[in-house]
Amino acid sequence: MTPGAVTVRVPATTANLGPGFDCLGLALDLWNTCTFTVKPGEVRVEVEGEGAGHLPVNAHNLIARAFFEVYRRQGQLLPVGVRIGCENRIPLGSGLGSSAAAVVAGIAGANTILGSPLTLLDMLRIANELEGHPDNAAAALFGGLTVVTSDSTGFPMVQKMDCQPWQVTVVLPEFKLSTIQARRALPEQVFLRDAIFNIGHSLLAVEALRTGDRELLFRALDDRLHQPYRLKLIPGAESALQAARSLGAPAALSGAGPSIIAFPAENPEAVQSAMQNAFREAGVASRAWTLKPSFIGLITEFT
Ligand code: HSE
């Protein structure tokens, strides 16, 4: 065993699940793997798979930034060098939590090397501060379906909920939409009636996923706080959502988009192809996955 060599695996996540804006997250069985080796030299990030050739390979890489942030917060001298080897399966800028996965990987890598002084909740607090919203990070850390918010001091409160092992079809259009752009499209103030609508729908969405009531989920995924603004930014997204719904599958924007998720009862291929056709008709190519929820989150091991 090489001292200081640690491997972390972090799952993809879909956030919001319609009405649960910034509060709901679901971990999916699609993983990034990062191996951290502390040794004299420089900061070097090697990326295979998604993002290879695009992501920074030096200290500007998000994983490296999160890694060093933990050293700083723990009052530790920064290591003289680290090699971070990544095998990425989570597509970038997709709405599947790739940046939360990077932040969680960096935090968890440093934490494990430092002897695990941080709990999952401590790691979530750091991820929230780096990311600006905790929903993807909560699901990535804890796995399964998570509800997260903060208490009045800003400390995260998180609960992992029971959830059906239903298939989740994800369709990712080839269209660039950063989370920053997608958040800028939102109003700063909302009507009380819309907030009430979303609170009720979120509670019912969690209950539907817990008990396996797909008809309830179909209705509960409606949202008034973010989807109406964001779907308009993505060509074909509204039609793709409706295509899934017309086949009876509950559907929502995944996180800030541009992916759309659907929960097909059966025949995920038909739902997937209807959604991809809708994007194609809007002139947008797409990629698709049919995934299962992951009931486990972050995995760390010495390698
Ligand atoms: N809850 C965040 C948002 C998720 O919708 O902006 C970003 O992936």
PDB file of N, CA, C and O in Angstrom, residues 195-240:
ATOM      1  N   ALA A 195     -44.762  29.503  -3.868  1.00  0.00           N
ATOM      2  CA  ALA A 195     -43.972  28.824  -2.823  1.00  0.00           C
ATOM      3  C   ALA A 195     -44.820  27.734  -2.164  1.00  0.00           C
ATOM      4  O   ALA A 195     -44.347  26.605  -1.948  1.00  0.00           O
ATOM      5  N   ILE A 196     -46.066  28.046  -1.882  1.00  0.00           N
ATOM      6  CA  ILE A 196     -46.970  27.064  -1.251  1.00  0.00           C
ATOM      7  C   ILE A 196     -47.182  25.869  -2.191  1.00  0.00           C
ATOM      8  O   ILE A 196     -47.134  24.710  -1.772  1.00  0.00           O
ATOM      9  N   PHE A 197     -47.380  26.167  -3.471  1.00  0.00           N
ATOM     10  CA  PHE A 197     -47.546  25.108  -4.481  1.00  0.00           C
ATOM     11  C   PHE A 197     -46.338  24.158  -4.423  1.00  0.00           C
ATOM     12  O   PHE A 197     -46.478  22.936  -4.386  1.00  0.00           O
ATOM     13  N   ASN A 198     -45.128  24.734  -4.396  1.00  0.00           N
ATOM     14  CA  ASN A 198     -43.924  23.892  -4.417  1.00  0.00           C
ATOM     15  C   ASN A 198     -43.720  23.118  -3.119  1.00  0.00           C
ATOM     16  O   ASN A 198     -43.265  21.972  -3.152  1.00  0.00           O
ATOM     17  N   ILE A 199     -44.052  23.729  -1.989  1.00  0.00           N
ATOM     18  CA  ILE A 199     -43.899  23.002  -0.708  1.00  0.00           C
ATOM     19  C   ILE A 199     -44.782  21.755  -0.736  1.00  0.00           C
ATOM     20  O   ILE A 199     -44.326  20.637  -0.454  1.00  0.00           O
ATOM     21  N   GLY A 200     -46.036  21.923  -1.115  1.00  0.00           N
ATOM     22  CA  GLY A 200     -46.967  20.782  -1.142  1.00  0.00           C
ATOM     23  C   GLY A 200     -46.522  19.724  -2.135  1.00  0.00           C
ATOM     24  O   GLY A 200     -46.518  18.517  -1.824  1.00  0.00           O
ATOM     25  N   HIS A 201     -46.118  20.176  -3.324  1.00  0.00           N
ATOM     26  CA  HIS A 201     -45.708  19.204  -4.345  1.00  0.00           C
ATOM     27  C   HIS A 201     -44.442  18.458  -3.920  1.00  0.00           C
ATOM     28  O   HIS A 201     -44.311  17.260  -4.174  1.00  0.00           O
ATOM     29  N   SER A 202     -43.505  19.145  -3.278  1.00  0.00           N
ATOM     30  CA  SER A 202     -42.263  18.459  -2.844  1.00  0.00           C
ATOM     31  C   SER A 202     -42.573  17.366  -1.837  1.00  0.00           C
ATOM     32  O   SER A 202     -42.013  16.262  -1.912  1.00  0.00           O
ATOM     33  N   LEU A 203     -43.426  17.690  -0.882  1.00  0.00           N
ATOM     34  CA  LEU A 203     -43.769  16.680   0.135  1.00  0.00           C
ATOM     35  C   LEU A 203     -44.411  15.469  -0.525  1.00  0.00           C
ATOM     36  O   LEU A 203     -44.098  14.315  -0.188  1.00  0.00           O
ATOM     37  N   LEU A 204     -45.280  15.719  -1.500  1.00  0.00           N
ATOM     38  CA  LEU A 204     -45.953  14.605  -2.174  1.00  0.00           C
ATOM     39  C   LEU A 204     -44.984  13.832  -3.075  1.00  0.00           C
ATOM     40  O   LEU A 204     -45.099  12.604  -3.210  1.00  0.00           O
ATOM     41  N   ALA A 205     -44.021  14.530  -3.672  1.00  0.00           N
ATOM     42  CA  ALA A 205     -43.032  13.833  -4.516  1.00  0.00           C
ATOM     43  C   ALA A 205     -42.214  12.859  -3.670  1.00  0.00           C
ATOM     44  O   ALA A 205     -41.968  11.711  -4.075  1.00  0.00           O
ATOM     45  N   VAL A 206     -41.801  13.299  -2.490  1.00  0.00           N
ATOM     46  CA  VAL A 206     -41.022  12.412  -1.611  1.00  0.00           C
ATOM     47  C   VAL A 206     -41.881  11.216  -1.190  1.00  0.00           C
ATOM     48  O   VAL A 206     -41.421  10.065  -1.197  1.00  0.00           O
ATOM     49  N   GLU A 207     -43.133  11.482  -0.848  1.00  0.00           N
ATOM     50  CA  GLU A 207     -44.034  10.399  -0.432  1.00  0.00           C
ATOM     51  C   GLU A 207     -44.260   9.412  -1.594  1.00  0.00           C
ATOM     52  O   GLU A 207     -44.276   8.190  -1.391  1.00  0.00           O
ATOM     53  N   ALA A 208     -44.416   9.942  -2.798  1.00  0.00           N
ATOM     54  CA  ALA A 208     -44.634   9.074  -3.965  1.00  0.00           C
ATOM     55  C   ALA A 208     -43.417   8.186  -4.217  1.00  0.00           C
ATOM     56  O   ALA A 208     -43.559   6.995  -4.518  1.00  0.00           O
ATOM     57  N   LEU A 209     -42.223   8.759  -4.080  1.00  0.00           N
ATOM     58  CA  LEU A 209     -41.007   7.964  -4.291  1.00  0.00           C
ATOM     59  C   LEU A 209     -40.825   6.953  -3.167  1.00  0.00           C
ATOM     60  O   LEU A 209     -40.307   5.862  -3.368  1.00  0.00           O
ATOM     61  N   ARG A 210     -41.251   7.309  -1.976  1.00  0.00           N
ATOM     62  CA  ARG A 210     -41.133   6.408  -0.815  1.00  0.00           C
ATOM     63  C   ARG A 210     -42.081   5.221  -0.940  1.00  0.00           C
ATOM     64  O   ARG A 210     -41.686   4.078  -0.763  1.00  0.00           O
ATOM     65  N   THR A 211     -43.334   5.500  -1.321  1.00  0.00           N
ATOM     66  CA  THR A 211     -44.342   4.433  -1.304  1.00  0.00           C
ATOM     67  C   THR A 211     -44.490   3.736  -2.655  1.00  0.00           C
ATOM     68  O   THR A 211     -45.149   2.705  -2.743  1.00  0.00           O
ATOM     69  N   GLY A 212     -43.928   4.333  -3.717  1.00  0.00           N
ATOM     70  CA  GLY A 212     -44.055   3.708  -5.035  1.00  0.00           C
ATOM     71  C   GLY A 212     -45.356   4.066  -5.728  1.00  0.00           C
ATOM     72  O   GLY A 212     -45.871   3.271  -6.513  1.00  0.00           O
ATOM     73  N   ASP A 213     -45.866   5.262  -5.454  1.00  0.00           N
ATOM     74  CA  ASP A 213     -47.109   5.703  -6.095  1.00  0.00           C
ATOM     75  C   ASP A 213     -46.756   6.559  -7.328  1.00  0.00           C
ATOM     76  O   ASP A 213     -46.570   7.765  -7.241  1.00  0.00           O
ATOM     77  N   ARG A 214     -46.665   5.866  -8.473  1.00  0.00           N
ATOM     78  CA  ARG A 214     -46.190   6.549  -9.682  1.00  0.00           C
ATOM     79  C   ARG A 214     -47.186   7.603 -10.168  1.00  0.00           C
ATOM     80  O   ARG A 214     -46.801   8.633 -10.709  1.00  0.00           O
ATOM     81  N   GLU A 215     -48.480   7.326  -9.964  1.00  0.00           N
ATOM     82  CA  GLU A 215     -49.474   8.331 -10.404  1.00  0.00           C
ATOM     83  C   GLU A 215     -49.354   9.603  -9.595  1.00  0.00           C
ATOM     84  O   GLU A 215     -49.484  10.716 -10.105  1.00  0.00           O
ATOM     85  N   LEU A 216     -49.110   9.427  -8.306  1.00  0.00           N
ATOM     86  CA  LEU A 216     -48.907  10.610  -7.464  1.00  0.00           C
ATOM     87  C   LEU A 216     -47.638  11.349  -7.905  1.00  0.00           C
ATOM     88  O   LEU A 216     -47.628  12.574  -8.019  1.00  0.00           O
ATOM     89  N   LEU A 217     -46.578  10.587  -8.198  1.00  0.00           N
ATOM     90  CA  LEU A 217     -45.325  11.241  -8.622  1.00  0.00           C
ATOM     91  C   LEU A 217     -45.549  12.032  -9.907  1.00  0.00           C
ATOM     92  O   LEU A 217     -45.029  13.139 -10.073  1.00  0.00           O
ATOM     93  N   PHE A 218     -46.322  11.434 -10.815  1.00  0.00           N
ATOM     94  CA  PHE A 218     -46.611  12.086 -12.099  1.00  0.00           C
ATOM     95  C   PHE A 218     -47.134  13.513 -11.865  1.00  0.00           C
ATOM     96  O   PHE A 218     -46.721  14.464 -12.512  1.00  0.00           O
ATOM     97  N   ARG A 219     -48.031  13.654 -10.904  1.00  0.00           N
ATOM     98  CA  ARG A 219     -48.639  14.971 -10.638  1.00  0.00           C
ATOM     99  C   ARG A 219     -47.746  15.817  -9.735  1.00  0.00           C
ATOM    100  O   ARG A 219     -47.729  17.044  -9.835  1.00  0.00           O
ATOM    101  N   ALA A 220     -47.007  15.136  -8.844  1.00  0.00           N
ATOM    102  CA  ALA A 220     -46.242  15.883  -7.830  1.00  0.00           C
ATOM    103  C   ALA A 220     -44.986  16.537  -8.392  1.00  0.00           C
ATOM    104  O   ALA A 220     -44.427  17.441  -7.766  1.00  0.00           O
ATOM    105  N   LEU A 221     -44.507  16.094  -9.573  1.00  0.00           N
ATOM    106  CA  LEU A 221     -43.261  16.677 -10.089  1.00  0.00           C
ATOM    107  C   LEU A 221     -43.455  18.072 -10.695  1.00  0.00           C
ATOM    108  O   LEU A 221     -42.493  18.671 -11.170  1.00  0.00           O
ATOM    109  N   ASP A 222     -44.670  18.570 -10.666  1.00  0.00           N
ATOM    110  CA  ASP A 222     -44.906  19.916 -11.210  1.00  0.00           C
ATOM    111  C   ASP A 222     -44.210  20.963 -10.331  1.00  0.00           C
ATOM    112  O   ASP A 222     -44.050  20.768  -9.122  1.00  0.00           O
ATOM    113  N   ASP A 223     -43.807  22.045 -10.949  1.00  0.00           N
ATOM    114  CA  ASP A 223     -42.990  23.041 -10.238  1.00  0.00           C
ATOM    115  C   ASP A 223     -43.296  24.432 -10.762  1.00  0.00           C
ATOM    116  O   ASP A 223     -43.580  24.598 -11.947  1.00  0.00           O
ATOM    117  N   ARG A 224     -43.226  25.425  -9.886  1.00  0.00           N
ATOM    118  CA  ARG A 224     -43.433  26.803 -10.344  1.00  0.00           C
ATOM    119  C   ARG A 224     -42.257  27.722 -10.062  1.00  0.00           C
ATOM    120  O   ARG A 224     -42.334  28.912 -10.322  1.00  0.00           O
ATOM    121  N   LEU A 225     -41.193  27.179  -9.470  1.00  0.00           N
ATOM    122  CA  LEU A 225     -40.101  28.075  -9.065  1.00  0.00           C
ATOM    123  C   LEU A 225     -38.957  28.149 -10.064  1.00  0.00           C
ATOM    124  O   LEU A 225     -38.246  29.147 -10.117  1.00  0.00           O
ATOM    125  N   HIS A 226     -38.704  27.089 -10.804  1.00  0.00           N
ATOM    126  CA  HIS A 226     -37.539  27.156 -11.706  1.00  0.00           C
ATOM    127  C   HIS A 226     -37.793  26.599 -13.101  1.00  0.00           C
ATOM    128  O   HIS A 226     -37.344  27.192 -14.095  1.00  0.00           O
ATOM    129  N   GLN A 227     -38.523  25.491 -13.211  1.00  0.00           N
ATOM    130  CA  GLN A 227     -38.671  24.879 -14.540  1.00  0.00           C
ATOM    131  C   GLN A 227     -39.308  25.806 -15.576  1.00  0.00           C
ATOM    132  O   GLN A 227     -38.851  25.824 -16.729  1.00  0.00           O
ATOM    133  N   PRO A 228     -40.350  26.575 -15.207  1.00  0.00           N
ATOM    134  CA  PRO A 228     -40.962  27.413 -16.241  1.00  0.00           C
ATOM    135  C   PRO A 228     -39.954  28.388 -16.868  1.00  0.00           C
ATOM    136  O   PRO A 228     -40.064  28.725 -18.037  1.00  0.00           O
ATOM    137  N   TYR A 229     -38.966  28.836 -16.089  1.00  0.00           N
ATOM    138  CA  TYR A 229     -37.970  29.782 -16.612  1.00  0.00           C
ATOM    139  C   TYR A 229     -36.877  29.059 -17.393  1.00  0.00           C
ATOM    140  O   TYR A 229     -36.378  29.559 -18.394  1.00  0.00           O
ATOM    141  N   ARG A 230     -36.501  27.874 -16.892  1.00  0.00           N
ATOM    142  CA  ARG A 230     -35.349  27.192 -17.474  1.00  0.00           C
ATOM    143  C   ARG A 230     -35.688  26.401 -18.732  1.00  0.00           C
ATOM    144  O   ARG A 230     -34.871  26.324 -19.654  1.00  0.00           O
ATOM    145  N   LEU A 231     -36.873  25.788 -18.764  1.00  0.00           N
ATOM    146  CA  LEU A 231     -37.219  24.958 -19.928  1.00  0.00           C
ATOM    147  C   LEU A 231     -37.183  25.793 -21.199  1.00  0.00           C
ATOM    148  O   LEU A 231     -36.799  25.306 -22.266  1.00  0.00           O
ATOM    149  N   LYS A 232     -37.555  27.082 -21.066  1.00  0.00           N
ATOM    150  CA  LYS A 232     -37.570  27.973 -22.236  1.00  0.00           C
ATOM    151  C   LYS A 232     -36.177  28.199 -22.819  1.00  0.00           C
ATOM    152  O   LYS A 232     -36.042  28.579 -23.972  1.00  0.00           O
ATOM    153  N   LEU A 233     -35.147  28.012 -21.973  1.00  0.00           N
ATOM    154  CA  LEU A 233     -33.775  28.278 -22.439  1.00  0.00           C
ATOM    155  C   LEU A 233     -33.222  27.127 -23.269  1.00  0.00           C
ATOM    156  O   LEU A 233     -32.207  27.289 -23.945  1.00  0.00           O
ATOM    157  N   ILE A 234     -33.863  25.949 -23.185  1.00  0.00           N
ATOM    158  CA  ILE A 234     -33.285  24.737 -23.787  1.00  0.00           C
ATOM    159  C   ILE A 234     -34.168  24.285 -24.945  1.00  0.00           C
ATOM    160  O   ILE A 234     -35.305  23.842 -24.714  1.00  0.00           O
ATOM    161  N   PRO A 235     -33.685  24.370 -26.196  1.00  0.00           N
ATOM    162  CA  PRO A 235     -34.534  23.991 -27.327  1.00  0.00           C
ATOM    163  C   PRO A 235     -34.980  22.526 -27.203  1.00  0.00           C
ATOM    164  O   PRO A 235     -34.152  21.649 -26.991  1.00  0.00           O
ATOM    165  N   GLY A 236     -36.262  22.292 -27.314  1.00  0.00           N
ATOM    166  CA  GLY A 236     -36.793  20.924 -27.296  1.00  0.00           C
ATOM    167  C   GLY A 236     -37.083  20.383 -25.910  1.00  0.00           C
ATOM    168  O   GLY A 236     -37.679  19.303 -25.770  1.00  0.00           O
ATOM    169  N   ALA A 237     -36.675  21.102 -24.845  1.00  0.00           N
ATOM    170  CA  ALA A 237     -36.786  20.529 -23.496  1.00  0.00           C
ATOM    171  C   ALA A 237     -38.243  20.374 -23.064  1.00  0.00           C
ATOM    172  O   ALA A 237     -38.627  19.337 -22.507  1.00  0.00           O
ATOM    173  N   GLU A 238     -39.047  21.393 -23.336  1.00  0.00           N
ATOM    174  CA  GLU A 238     -40.458  21.310 -22.940  1.00  0.00           C
ATOM    175  C   GLU A 238     -41.126  20.134 -23.676  1.00  0.00           C
ATOM    176  O   GLU A 238     -41.874  19.349 -23.080  1.00  0.00           O
ATOM    177  N   SER A 239     -40.825  19.994 -24.984  1.00  0.00           N
ATOM    178  CA  SER A 239     -41.424  18.879 -25.750  1.00  0.00           C
ATOM    179  C   SER A 239     -40.910  17.538 -25.254  1.00  0.00           C
ATOM    180  O   SER A 239     -41.670  16.557 -25.223  1.00  0.00           O
ATOM    181  N   ALA A 240     -39.632  17.460 -24.870  1.00  0.00           N
ATOM    182  CA  ALA A 240     -39.086  16.184 -24.383  1.00  0.00           C
ATOM    183  C   ALA A 240     -39.773  15.787 -23.075  1.00  0.00           C
ATOM    184  O   ALA A 240     -40.114  14.616 -22.859  1.00  0.00           O
TER     185      ALA A 240
END
